[in-house]
Coordinates of C-alpha atoms in Angstrom, one line a residue:
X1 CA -14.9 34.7 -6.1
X2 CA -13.8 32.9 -9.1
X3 CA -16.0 32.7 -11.9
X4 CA -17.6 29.4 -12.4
X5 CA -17.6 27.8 -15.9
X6 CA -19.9 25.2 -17.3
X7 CA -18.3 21.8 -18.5
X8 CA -19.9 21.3 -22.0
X9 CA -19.2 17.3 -21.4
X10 CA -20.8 16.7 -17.7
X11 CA -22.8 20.0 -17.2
X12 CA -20.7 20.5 -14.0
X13 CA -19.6 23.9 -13.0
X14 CA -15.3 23.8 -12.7
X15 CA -12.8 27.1 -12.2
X16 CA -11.5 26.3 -15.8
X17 CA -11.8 24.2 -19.0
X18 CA -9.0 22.8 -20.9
X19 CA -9.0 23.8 -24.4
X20 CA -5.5 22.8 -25.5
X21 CA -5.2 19.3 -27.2
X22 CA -2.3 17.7 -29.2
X23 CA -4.0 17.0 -32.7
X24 CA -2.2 13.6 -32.7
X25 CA -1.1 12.9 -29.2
X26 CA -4.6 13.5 -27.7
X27 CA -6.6 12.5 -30.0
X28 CA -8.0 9.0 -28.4
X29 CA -9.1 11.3 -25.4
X30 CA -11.0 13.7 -27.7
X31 CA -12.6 10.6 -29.6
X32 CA -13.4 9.4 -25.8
X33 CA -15.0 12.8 -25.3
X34 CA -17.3 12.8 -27.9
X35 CA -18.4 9.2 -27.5
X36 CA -19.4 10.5 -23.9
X37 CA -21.0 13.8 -25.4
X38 CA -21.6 13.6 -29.3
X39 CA -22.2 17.0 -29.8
X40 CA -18.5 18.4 -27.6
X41 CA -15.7 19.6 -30.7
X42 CA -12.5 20.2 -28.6
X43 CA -12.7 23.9 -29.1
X44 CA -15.1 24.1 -26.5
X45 CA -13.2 22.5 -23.6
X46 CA -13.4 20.3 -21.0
X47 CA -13.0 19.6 -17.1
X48 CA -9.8 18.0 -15.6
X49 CA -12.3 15.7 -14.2
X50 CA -13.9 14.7 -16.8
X51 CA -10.4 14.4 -18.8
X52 CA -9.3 12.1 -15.6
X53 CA -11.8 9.9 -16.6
X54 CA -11.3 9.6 -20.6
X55 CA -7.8 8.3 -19.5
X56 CA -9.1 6.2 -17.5
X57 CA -10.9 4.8 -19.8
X58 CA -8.6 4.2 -22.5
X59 CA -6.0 2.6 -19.7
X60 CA -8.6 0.0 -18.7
X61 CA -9.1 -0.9 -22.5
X62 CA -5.6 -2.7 -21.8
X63 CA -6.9 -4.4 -18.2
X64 CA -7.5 -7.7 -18.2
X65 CA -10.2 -7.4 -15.9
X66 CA -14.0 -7.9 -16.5
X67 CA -16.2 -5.5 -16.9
X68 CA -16.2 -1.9 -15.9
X69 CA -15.0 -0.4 -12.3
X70 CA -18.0 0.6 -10.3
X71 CA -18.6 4.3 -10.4
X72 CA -18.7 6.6 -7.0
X73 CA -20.8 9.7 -7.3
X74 CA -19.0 10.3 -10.4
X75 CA -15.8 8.2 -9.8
X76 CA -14.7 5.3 -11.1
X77 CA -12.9 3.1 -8.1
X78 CA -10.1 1.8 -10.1
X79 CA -8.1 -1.6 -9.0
X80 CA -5.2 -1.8 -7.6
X81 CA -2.8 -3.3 -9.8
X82 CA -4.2 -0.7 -12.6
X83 CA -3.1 2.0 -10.8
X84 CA 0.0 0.8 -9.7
X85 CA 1.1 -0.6 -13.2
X86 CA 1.6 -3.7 -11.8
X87 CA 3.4 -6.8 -13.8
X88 CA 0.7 -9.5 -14.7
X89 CA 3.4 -11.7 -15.3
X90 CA 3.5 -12.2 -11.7
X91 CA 0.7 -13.1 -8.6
X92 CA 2.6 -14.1 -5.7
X93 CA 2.1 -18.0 -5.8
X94 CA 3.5 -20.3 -3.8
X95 CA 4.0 -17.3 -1.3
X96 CA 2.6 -17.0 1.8
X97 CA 1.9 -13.9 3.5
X98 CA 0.8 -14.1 7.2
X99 CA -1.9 -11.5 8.6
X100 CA -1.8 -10.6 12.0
X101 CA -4.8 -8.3 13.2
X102 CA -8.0 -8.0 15.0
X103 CA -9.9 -10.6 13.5
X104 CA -10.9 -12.5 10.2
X105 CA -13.7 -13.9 7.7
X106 CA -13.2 -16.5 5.3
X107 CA -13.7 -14.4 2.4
X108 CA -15.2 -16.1 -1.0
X109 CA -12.1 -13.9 -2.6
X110 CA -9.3 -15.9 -0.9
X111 CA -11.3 -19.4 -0.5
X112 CA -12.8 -19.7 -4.1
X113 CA -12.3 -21.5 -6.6
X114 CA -8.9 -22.6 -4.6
X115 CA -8.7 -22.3 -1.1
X116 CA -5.8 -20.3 -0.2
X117 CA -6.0 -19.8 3.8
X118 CA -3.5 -22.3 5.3
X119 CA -4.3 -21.6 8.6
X120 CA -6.5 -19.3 10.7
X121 CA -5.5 -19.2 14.0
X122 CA -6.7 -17.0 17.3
X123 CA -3.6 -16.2 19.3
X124 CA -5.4 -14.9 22.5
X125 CA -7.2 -18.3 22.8
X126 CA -4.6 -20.5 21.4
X127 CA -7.0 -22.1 19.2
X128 CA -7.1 -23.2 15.4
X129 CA -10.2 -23.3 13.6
X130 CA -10.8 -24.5 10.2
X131 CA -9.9 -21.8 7.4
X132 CA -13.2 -21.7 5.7
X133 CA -15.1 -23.0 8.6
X134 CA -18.2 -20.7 8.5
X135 CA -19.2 -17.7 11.2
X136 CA -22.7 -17.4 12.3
X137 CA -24.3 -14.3 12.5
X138 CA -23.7 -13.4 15.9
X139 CA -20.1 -14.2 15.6
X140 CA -20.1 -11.5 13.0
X141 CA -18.7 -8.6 14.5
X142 CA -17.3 -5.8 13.5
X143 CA -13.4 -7.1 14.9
X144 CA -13.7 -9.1 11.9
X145 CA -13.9 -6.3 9.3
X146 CA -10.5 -4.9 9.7
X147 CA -8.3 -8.0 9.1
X148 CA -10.7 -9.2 5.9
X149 CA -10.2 -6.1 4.8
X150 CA -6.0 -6.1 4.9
X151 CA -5.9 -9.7 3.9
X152 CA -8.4 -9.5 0.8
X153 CA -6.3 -5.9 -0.1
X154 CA -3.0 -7.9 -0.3
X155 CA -4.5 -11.4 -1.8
X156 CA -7.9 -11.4 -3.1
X157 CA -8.8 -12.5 -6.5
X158 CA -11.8 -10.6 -6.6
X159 CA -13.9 -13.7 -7.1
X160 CA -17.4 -11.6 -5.9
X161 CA -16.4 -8.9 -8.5
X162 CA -15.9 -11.4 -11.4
X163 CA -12.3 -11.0 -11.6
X164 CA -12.5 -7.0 -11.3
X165 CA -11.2 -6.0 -7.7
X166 CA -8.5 -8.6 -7.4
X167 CA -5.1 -7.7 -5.6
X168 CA -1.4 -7.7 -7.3
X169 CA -1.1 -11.1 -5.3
X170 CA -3.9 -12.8 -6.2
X171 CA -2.6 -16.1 -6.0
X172 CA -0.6 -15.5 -3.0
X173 CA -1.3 -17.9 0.0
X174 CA -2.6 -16.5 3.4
X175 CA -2.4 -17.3 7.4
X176 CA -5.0 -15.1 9.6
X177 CA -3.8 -14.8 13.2
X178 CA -6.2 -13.4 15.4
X179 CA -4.9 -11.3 18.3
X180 CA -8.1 -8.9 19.6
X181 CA -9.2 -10.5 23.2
X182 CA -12.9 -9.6 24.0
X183 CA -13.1 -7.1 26.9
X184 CA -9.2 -6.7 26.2
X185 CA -8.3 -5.1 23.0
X186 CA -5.0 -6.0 21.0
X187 CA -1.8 -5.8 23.6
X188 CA 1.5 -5.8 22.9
X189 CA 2.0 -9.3 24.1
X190 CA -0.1 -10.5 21.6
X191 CA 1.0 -9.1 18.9
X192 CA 4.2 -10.4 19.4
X193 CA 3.3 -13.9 20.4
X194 CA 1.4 -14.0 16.9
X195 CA 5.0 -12.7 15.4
X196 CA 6.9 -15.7 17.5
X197 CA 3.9 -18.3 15.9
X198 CA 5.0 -17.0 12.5
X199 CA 8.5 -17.7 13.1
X200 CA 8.0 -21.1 14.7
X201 CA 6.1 -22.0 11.4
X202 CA 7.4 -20.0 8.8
X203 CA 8.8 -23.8 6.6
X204 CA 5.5 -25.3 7.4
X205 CA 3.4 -23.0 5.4
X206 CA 6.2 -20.8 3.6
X207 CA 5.4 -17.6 5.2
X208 CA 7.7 -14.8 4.3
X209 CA 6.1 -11.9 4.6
X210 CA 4.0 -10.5 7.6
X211 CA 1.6 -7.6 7.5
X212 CA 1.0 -5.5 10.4
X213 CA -1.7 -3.3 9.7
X214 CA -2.4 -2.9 14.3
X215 CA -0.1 -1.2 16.7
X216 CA 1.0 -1.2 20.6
X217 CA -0.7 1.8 22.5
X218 CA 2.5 3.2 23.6
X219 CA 5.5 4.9 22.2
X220 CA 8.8 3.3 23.4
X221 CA 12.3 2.3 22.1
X222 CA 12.4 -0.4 20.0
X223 CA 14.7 -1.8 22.5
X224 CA 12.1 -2.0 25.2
X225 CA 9.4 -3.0 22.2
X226 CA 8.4 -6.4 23.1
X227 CA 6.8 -6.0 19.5
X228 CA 9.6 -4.7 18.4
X229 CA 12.4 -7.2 19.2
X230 CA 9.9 -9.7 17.9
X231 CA 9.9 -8.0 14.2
X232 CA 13.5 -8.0 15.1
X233 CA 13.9 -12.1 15.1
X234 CA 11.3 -12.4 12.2
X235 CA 13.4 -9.9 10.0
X236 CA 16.8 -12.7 11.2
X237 CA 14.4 -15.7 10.2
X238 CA 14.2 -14.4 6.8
X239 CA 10.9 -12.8 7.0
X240 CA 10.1 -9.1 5.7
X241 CA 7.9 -7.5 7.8
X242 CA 5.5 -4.7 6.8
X243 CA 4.2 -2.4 8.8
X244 CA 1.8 0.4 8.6
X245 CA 2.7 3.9 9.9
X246 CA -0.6 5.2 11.2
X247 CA -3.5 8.0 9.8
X248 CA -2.5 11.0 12.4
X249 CA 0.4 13.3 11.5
X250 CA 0.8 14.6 14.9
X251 CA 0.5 11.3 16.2
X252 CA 4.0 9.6 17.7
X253 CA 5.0 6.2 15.7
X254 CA 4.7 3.2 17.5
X255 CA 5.3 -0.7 17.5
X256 CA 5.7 -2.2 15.2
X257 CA 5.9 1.3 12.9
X258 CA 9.0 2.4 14.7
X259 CA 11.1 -0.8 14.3
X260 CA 13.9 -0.7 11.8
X261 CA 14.1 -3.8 10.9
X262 CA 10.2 -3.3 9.4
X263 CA 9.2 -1.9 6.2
X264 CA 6.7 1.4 7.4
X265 CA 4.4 1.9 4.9
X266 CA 2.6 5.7 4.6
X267 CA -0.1 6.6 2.6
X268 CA -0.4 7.5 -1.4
X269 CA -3.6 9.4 -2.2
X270 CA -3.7 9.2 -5.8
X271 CA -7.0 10.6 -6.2
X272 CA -8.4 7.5 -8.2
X273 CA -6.8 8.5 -10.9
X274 CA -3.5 7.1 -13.5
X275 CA -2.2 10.5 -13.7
X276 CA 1.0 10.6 -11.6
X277 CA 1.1 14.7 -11.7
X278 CA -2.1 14.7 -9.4
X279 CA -0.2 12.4 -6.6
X280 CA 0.0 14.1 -3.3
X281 CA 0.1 12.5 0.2
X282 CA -2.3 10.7 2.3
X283 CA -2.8 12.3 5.8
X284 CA -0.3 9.5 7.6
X285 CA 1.5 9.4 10.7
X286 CA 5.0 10.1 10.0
X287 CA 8.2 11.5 12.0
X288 CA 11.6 10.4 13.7
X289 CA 10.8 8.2 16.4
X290 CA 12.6 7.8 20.0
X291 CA 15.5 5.5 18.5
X292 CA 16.4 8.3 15.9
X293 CA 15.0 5.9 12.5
X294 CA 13.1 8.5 10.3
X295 CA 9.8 6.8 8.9
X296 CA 8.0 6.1 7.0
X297 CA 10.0 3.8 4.7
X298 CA 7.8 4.2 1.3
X299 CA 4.8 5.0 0.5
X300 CA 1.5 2.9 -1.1
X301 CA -2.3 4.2 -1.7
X302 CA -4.4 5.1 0.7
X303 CA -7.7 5.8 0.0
X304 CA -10.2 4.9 -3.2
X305 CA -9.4 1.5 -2.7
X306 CA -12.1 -1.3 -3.8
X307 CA -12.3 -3.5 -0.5
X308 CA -14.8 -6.5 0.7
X309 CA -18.2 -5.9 2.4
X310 CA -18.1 -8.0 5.2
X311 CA -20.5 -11.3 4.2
X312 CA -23.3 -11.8 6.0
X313 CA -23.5 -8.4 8.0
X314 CA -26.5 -5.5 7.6
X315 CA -23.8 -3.6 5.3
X316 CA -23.7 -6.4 2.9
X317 CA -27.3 -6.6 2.6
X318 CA -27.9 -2.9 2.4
X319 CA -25.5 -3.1 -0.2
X320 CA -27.1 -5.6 -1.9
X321 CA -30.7 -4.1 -1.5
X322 CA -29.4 -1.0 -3.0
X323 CA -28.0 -2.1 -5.8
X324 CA -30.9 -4.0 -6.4
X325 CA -32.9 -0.9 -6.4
X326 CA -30.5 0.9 -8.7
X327 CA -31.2 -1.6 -11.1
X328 CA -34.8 -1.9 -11.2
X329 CA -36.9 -0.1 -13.8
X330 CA -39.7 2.7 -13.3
X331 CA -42.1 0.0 -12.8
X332 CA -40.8 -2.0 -10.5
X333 CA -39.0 0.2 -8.3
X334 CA -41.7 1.5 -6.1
X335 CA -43.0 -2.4 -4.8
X336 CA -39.3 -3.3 -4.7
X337 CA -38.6 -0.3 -2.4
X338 CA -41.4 -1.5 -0.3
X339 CA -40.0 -5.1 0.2
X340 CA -36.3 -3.9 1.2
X341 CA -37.1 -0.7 2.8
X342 CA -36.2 -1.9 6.2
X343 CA -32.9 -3.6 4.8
X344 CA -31.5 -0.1 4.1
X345 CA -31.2 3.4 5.8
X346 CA -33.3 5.4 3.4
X347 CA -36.5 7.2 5.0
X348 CA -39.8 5.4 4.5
X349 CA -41.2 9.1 3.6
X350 CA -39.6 7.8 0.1
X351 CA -42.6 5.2 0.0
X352 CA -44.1 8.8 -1.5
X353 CA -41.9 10.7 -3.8
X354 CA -41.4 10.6 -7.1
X355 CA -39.4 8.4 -8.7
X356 CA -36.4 11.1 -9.8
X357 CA -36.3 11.6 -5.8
X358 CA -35.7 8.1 -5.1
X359 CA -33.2 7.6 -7.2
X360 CA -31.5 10.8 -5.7
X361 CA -31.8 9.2 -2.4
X362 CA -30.2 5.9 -3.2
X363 CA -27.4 7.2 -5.2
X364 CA -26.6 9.1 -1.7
X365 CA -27.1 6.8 0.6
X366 CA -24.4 4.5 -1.7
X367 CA -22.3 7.3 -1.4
X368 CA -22.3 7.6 2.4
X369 CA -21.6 4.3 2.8
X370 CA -18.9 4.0 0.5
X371 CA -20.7 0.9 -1.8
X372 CA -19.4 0.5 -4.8
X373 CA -21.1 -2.7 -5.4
X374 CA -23.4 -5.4 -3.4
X375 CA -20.0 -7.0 -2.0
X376 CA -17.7 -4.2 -1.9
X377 CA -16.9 -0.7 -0.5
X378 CA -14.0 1.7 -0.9
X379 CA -11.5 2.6 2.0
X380 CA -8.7 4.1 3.3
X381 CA -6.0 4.2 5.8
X382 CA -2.3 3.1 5.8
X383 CA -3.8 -0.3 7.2
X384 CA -4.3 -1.0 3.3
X385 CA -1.6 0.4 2.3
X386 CA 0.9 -1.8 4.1
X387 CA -0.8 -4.9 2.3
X388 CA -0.2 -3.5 -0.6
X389 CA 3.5 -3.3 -0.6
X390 CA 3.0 -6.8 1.0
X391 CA 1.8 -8.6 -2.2
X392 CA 4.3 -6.3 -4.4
X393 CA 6.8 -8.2 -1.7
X394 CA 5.0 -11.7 -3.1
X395 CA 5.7 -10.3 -6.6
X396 CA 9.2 -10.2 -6.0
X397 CA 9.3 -13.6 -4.0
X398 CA 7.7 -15.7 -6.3
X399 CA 10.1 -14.8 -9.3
X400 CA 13.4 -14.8 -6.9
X401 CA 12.7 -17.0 -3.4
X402 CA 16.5 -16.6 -2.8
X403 CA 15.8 -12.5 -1.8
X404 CA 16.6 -12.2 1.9
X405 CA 14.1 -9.0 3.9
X406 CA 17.6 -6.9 3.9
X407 CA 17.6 -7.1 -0.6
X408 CA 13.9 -6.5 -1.0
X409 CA 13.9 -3.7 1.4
X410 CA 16.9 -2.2 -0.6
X411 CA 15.2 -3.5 -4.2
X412 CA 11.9 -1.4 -2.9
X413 CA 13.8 1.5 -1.7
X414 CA 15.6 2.5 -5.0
X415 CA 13.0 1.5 -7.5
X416 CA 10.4 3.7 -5.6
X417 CA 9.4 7.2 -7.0
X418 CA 9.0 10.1 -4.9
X419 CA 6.4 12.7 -5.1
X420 CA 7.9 16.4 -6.6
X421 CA 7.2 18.8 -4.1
X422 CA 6.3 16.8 -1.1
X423 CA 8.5 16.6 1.9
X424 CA 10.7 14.0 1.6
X425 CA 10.1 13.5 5.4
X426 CA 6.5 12.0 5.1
X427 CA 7.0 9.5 2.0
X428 CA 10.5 8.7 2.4
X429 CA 11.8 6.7 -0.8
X430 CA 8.6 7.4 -2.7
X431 CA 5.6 5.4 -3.7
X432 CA 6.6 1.9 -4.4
X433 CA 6.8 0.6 -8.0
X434 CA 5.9 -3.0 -8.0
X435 CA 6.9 -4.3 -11.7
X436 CA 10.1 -2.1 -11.6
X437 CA 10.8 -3.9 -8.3
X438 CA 10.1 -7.3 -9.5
X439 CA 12.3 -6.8 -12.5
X440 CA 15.1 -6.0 -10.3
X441 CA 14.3 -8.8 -8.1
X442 CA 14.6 -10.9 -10.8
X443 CA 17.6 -10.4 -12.2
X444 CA 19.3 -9.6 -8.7
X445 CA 22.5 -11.4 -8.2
X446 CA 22.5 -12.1 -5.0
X447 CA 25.6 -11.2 -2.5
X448 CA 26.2 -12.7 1.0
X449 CA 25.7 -9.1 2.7
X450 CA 24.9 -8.2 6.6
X451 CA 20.9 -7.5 6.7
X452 CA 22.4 -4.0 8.7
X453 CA 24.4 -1.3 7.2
X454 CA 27.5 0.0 7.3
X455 CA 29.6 -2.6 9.6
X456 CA 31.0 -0.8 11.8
X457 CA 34.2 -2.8 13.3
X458 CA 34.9 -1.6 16.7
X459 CA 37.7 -4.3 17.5
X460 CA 39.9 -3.2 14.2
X461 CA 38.2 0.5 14.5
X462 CA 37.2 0.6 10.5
X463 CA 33.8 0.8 8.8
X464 CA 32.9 -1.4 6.4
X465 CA 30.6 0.0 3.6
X466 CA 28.8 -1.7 0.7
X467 CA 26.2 -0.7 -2.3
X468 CA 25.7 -3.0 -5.1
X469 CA 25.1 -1.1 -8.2
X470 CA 25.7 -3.1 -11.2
X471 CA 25.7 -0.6 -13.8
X472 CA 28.1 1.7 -12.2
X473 CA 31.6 3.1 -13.5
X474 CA 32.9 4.5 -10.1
X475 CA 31.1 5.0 -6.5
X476 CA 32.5 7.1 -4.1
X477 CA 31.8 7.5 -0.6
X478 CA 31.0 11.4 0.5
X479 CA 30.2 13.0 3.8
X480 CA 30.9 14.7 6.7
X481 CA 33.6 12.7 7.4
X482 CA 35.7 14.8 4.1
X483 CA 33.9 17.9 4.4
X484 CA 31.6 17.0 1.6
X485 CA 34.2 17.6 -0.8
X486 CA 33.3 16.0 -4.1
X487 CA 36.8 14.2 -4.4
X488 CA 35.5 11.3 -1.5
X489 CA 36.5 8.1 -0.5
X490 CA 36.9 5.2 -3.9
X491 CA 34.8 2.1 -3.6
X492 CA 36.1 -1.2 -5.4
X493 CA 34.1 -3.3 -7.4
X494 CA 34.5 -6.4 -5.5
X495 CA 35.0 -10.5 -6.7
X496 CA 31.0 -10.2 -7.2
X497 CA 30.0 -7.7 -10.6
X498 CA 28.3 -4.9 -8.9
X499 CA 29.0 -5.1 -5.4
X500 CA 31.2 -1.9 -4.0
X501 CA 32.7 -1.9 -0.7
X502 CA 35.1 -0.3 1.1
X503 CA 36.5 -0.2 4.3
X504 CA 38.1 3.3 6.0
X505 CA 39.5 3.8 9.5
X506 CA 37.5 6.2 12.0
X507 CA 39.2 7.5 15.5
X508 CA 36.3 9.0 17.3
X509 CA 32.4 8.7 18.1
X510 CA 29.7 10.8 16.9
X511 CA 27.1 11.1 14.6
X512 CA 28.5 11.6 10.5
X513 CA 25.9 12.0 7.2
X514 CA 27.5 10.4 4.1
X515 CA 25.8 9.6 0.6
X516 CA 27.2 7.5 -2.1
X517 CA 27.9 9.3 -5.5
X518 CA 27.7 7.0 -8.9
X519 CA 29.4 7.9 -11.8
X520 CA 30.7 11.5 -10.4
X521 CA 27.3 12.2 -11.0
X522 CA 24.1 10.6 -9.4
X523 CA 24.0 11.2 -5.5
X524 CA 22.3 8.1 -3.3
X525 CA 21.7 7.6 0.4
X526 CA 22.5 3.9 1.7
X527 CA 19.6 1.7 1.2
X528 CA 21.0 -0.5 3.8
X529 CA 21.2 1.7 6.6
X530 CA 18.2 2.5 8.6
X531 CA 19.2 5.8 9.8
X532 CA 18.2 8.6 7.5
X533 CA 17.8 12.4 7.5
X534 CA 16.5 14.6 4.6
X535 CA 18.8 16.7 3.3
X536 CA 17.3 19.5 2.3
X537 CA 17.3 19.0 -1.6
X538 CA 13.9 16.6 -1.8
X539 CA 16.5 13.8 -0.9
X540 CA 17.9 12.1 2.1
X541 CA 21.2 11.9 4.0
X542 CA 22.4 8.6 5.6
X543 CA 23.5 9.1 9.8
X544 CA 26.1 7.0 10.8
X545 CA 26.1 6.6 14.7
X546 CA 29.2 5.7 16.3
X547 CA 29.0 5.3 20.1

């Protein structure tokens, strides 16, 4: 067994300490250091952990934020446009981004100080409620938790937290459909009646993005995909649809996660931290599905992400009760864990112990339950992950409304950073970079492109490609189709700066791979074309299917 050493900053026991430090580079961490621990000199070393959290700490010196992140059993939950690097520049307003799940709460975080729910509507009783209409407490249930959750991810402004735990489209507006029937569950039909709703009233309250964060029970083509060919007419309406891929590698990927035409979303686990070198992969579903699309599409984080407390539920005022008794001194804490005893799950033998033992037990207890504060609690799945990309979508929308779902997929696609040493296979493009995005979105000229490609031109038998690159000396075309010999097919920079096309001639079906190669030197896949393949190298190959 490897032997443990002491920390000299947190008293922990790690495998190793780091000693070295850059006398100039490094020296805000060691100042850090010694502000935590007065007595540590950087000879004697410190924990990876405990150097995570110096740099976090000199990152959220530049936040705009109030206040410090609320700390987990050692952790500090840091917010999402932090750890994303996010442009502030930029909140998603005027945008509307349409929720369709299990159920919803009028969170205090979307409806204060501006009410930014347009509509709240339940699909399986075709009934419209008011958007901050309040929920009594048997109408609490735990259906609601899962759709407050996604939408306050995507488009909270962290009003309970002060400003703290809002999302990277804060401003953003939001429509909750409802689709969960009691007794029933969430069906397919639903789901895509709630898509058809969106469509129907996509000009009356700006909707251009969806978020599907719920699934169909079975695995089908996404030509038999009620759900399916429902994303499909959103996606021709001008709507981007995101979906999220699932939490079960082995699992098969389903509707609305198998669709082409949506944006899959996997999961990012980040480990709460800014450093990029400790990225590795959240445990999502991931695969080729029936109709031969590889997914998913990008990746977003996971897990460690500051979410709502439902209101008014036994969680919220455990939460509350706890933190109440974290607060309180020696002298009251004893009566005050009397009067909210029965408010939390801690054991009454508590009534009993010492003082040190109490506070043991309720530092626990907040970190089984995932608390971070009285309103909110961290969580994970790709259900959160999806509304993330969603309000870097907003981001991009609100500084160029002119981007079709076919441009911001591409825009996403090739400003997104992959992960060294994960399989291409299970993050596809990479984690998503929402201010590189939105600076591309908003200097994007924009070209009158198909949303799907390569065109392939059966009647004249020639295949039309495109890639706009506007930076680029020379694109070539490479593949099977030439043997992947580096000398390929020339692409012209067309009427429109930046936009390549070219057409060539094919004489029989089959399945080819191609990439595009810039400048006789950087290799691409299509960001167009939905069918992908990795190609062995960390990247992908594009398929073109010719039937």
């Amino acid at each position: 067994m490897k032997t443990q050493i002491k920390c000299p900053v947190c008293g922990q026991q790690h495998g190793n300490l780091i000693h070295q430090f850059h006398e100039d580079l490094d020296q805000p961490l060691v100042d850090n250091l010694q502000e935590e621990a007065p007595a540590w000199q950087k000879e004697k070393g410190a924990c990876t952990r405990c150097l995570d959290q110096a740099h976090i700490e000199l990152q959220l010196a530049l936040f705009e934020g109030k206040g410090d992140p609320a700390e987990v059993n050692g952790y500090k939950i840091l917010p999402t446009p932090l750890r994303l690097n996010a442009d502030p520049a930029y909140n998603g307003k005027g945008v509307t981004i349409c929720f369709i799940d299990s159920g919803f709460y009028p969170h205090p975080d979307l409806v204060y100080p501006e009410n930014r729910i347009l509509a709240h509507f339940d699909v399986t009783k075709n009934f419209e409620q008011l958007p901050t209409s309040p929920l009594t407490p048997h109408l609490l249930t735990s259906n609601l938790w899962h759709g407050t959750m996604t939408s306050v991810v995507a488009a909270g402004n962290g009003f309970l937290s002060e400003g703290k735990y809002r999302s990277i489209a804060c401003h953003a507006n939001v429509v909750l459909l409802k689709v969960m029937e009691e007794g029933v569950g969430i069906t397919e039909n639903n789901i895509a009646k709630a898509i058809d709703w969106t469509i129907k009233n996509s000009k009356r309250y700006n909707i251009r993005i969806i978020n599907l964060s719920v699934y169909d029970d079975q695995e089908v083509s996404c030509k038999q995909s009620e759900v399916d060919r429902a994303v499909e007419r959103a996606f021709e309406k001008g709507i981007t649809v995101v979906a999220a891929a699932g939490n079960d590698p082995a699992a098969p990927l389903r509707p609305p996660a198998n669709s082409p035409h949506a944006i899959t979303v996997g999961g990012l686990n980040d480990r709460n931290t800014l450093n990029p070198f400790t990225n590795t992969l959240y445990h999502s579903t991931f695969g080729e599905t029936i109709d031969r699309f590889q997914k998913p599409d990008l990746i977003a984080p996971a897990i460690w992400l500051a979410a709502p407390i439902l209101p008014g539920t036994k969680e919220q005022r455990e939460a509350t009760a706890l933190y109440d008794l974290t607060a309180s001194n020696d002298f009251s804490l004893r009566p005050k864990l009397a009067n909210l005893l029965t408010t939390t799950q801690l054991d009454r033998h508590l009534l009993f112990e010492k003082n040190e033992t109490v506070r043991r037990a309720i530092a626990e207890r907040i970190g089984e339950t995932k608390f971070i504060s009285p309103h909110y609690q961290h969580a994970d799945g790709t259900s959160f992950a999806a509304p993330i990309v969603c309000s870097a979508i907003a981001q991009m929308l609100e500084a160029n409304p002119a981007l079709d779902p076919a441009t911001i997929r591409e825009i996403i696609s090739v400003t997104a950073r992959k992960i060294p040493g994960e399989p291409v296979e299970c993050q596809g493009w990479g984690v998503i970079q929402p201010a590189h995005a939105v600076e591309m979105a908003a200097g994007q000229p924009l070209s009158l492109l198909p949303g799907i490609l390569p065109v392939i031109d059966y009647r004249r038998m020639v295949i039309e490609f495109f890639l706009q690159q506007q930076e680029a000396a020379s694109v070539e075309l490479i593949g099977d189709f030439n043997g992947w010999e580096k000398e390929g097919l020339p692409l012209k920079n067309g009427e429109v700066k930046g936009l390549w096309k070219g057409s060539f001639p094919f004489a029989k079906s089959g399945t080819y791979r191609y990439k595009f190669l810039i400048d006789n030197e950087k290799w691409t896949s299509d960001p167009r074309n939905f069918y992908r393949e990795a190609d062995g190298f960390g990247g992908f190959n594009s398929k073109l299917i010719i039937v």
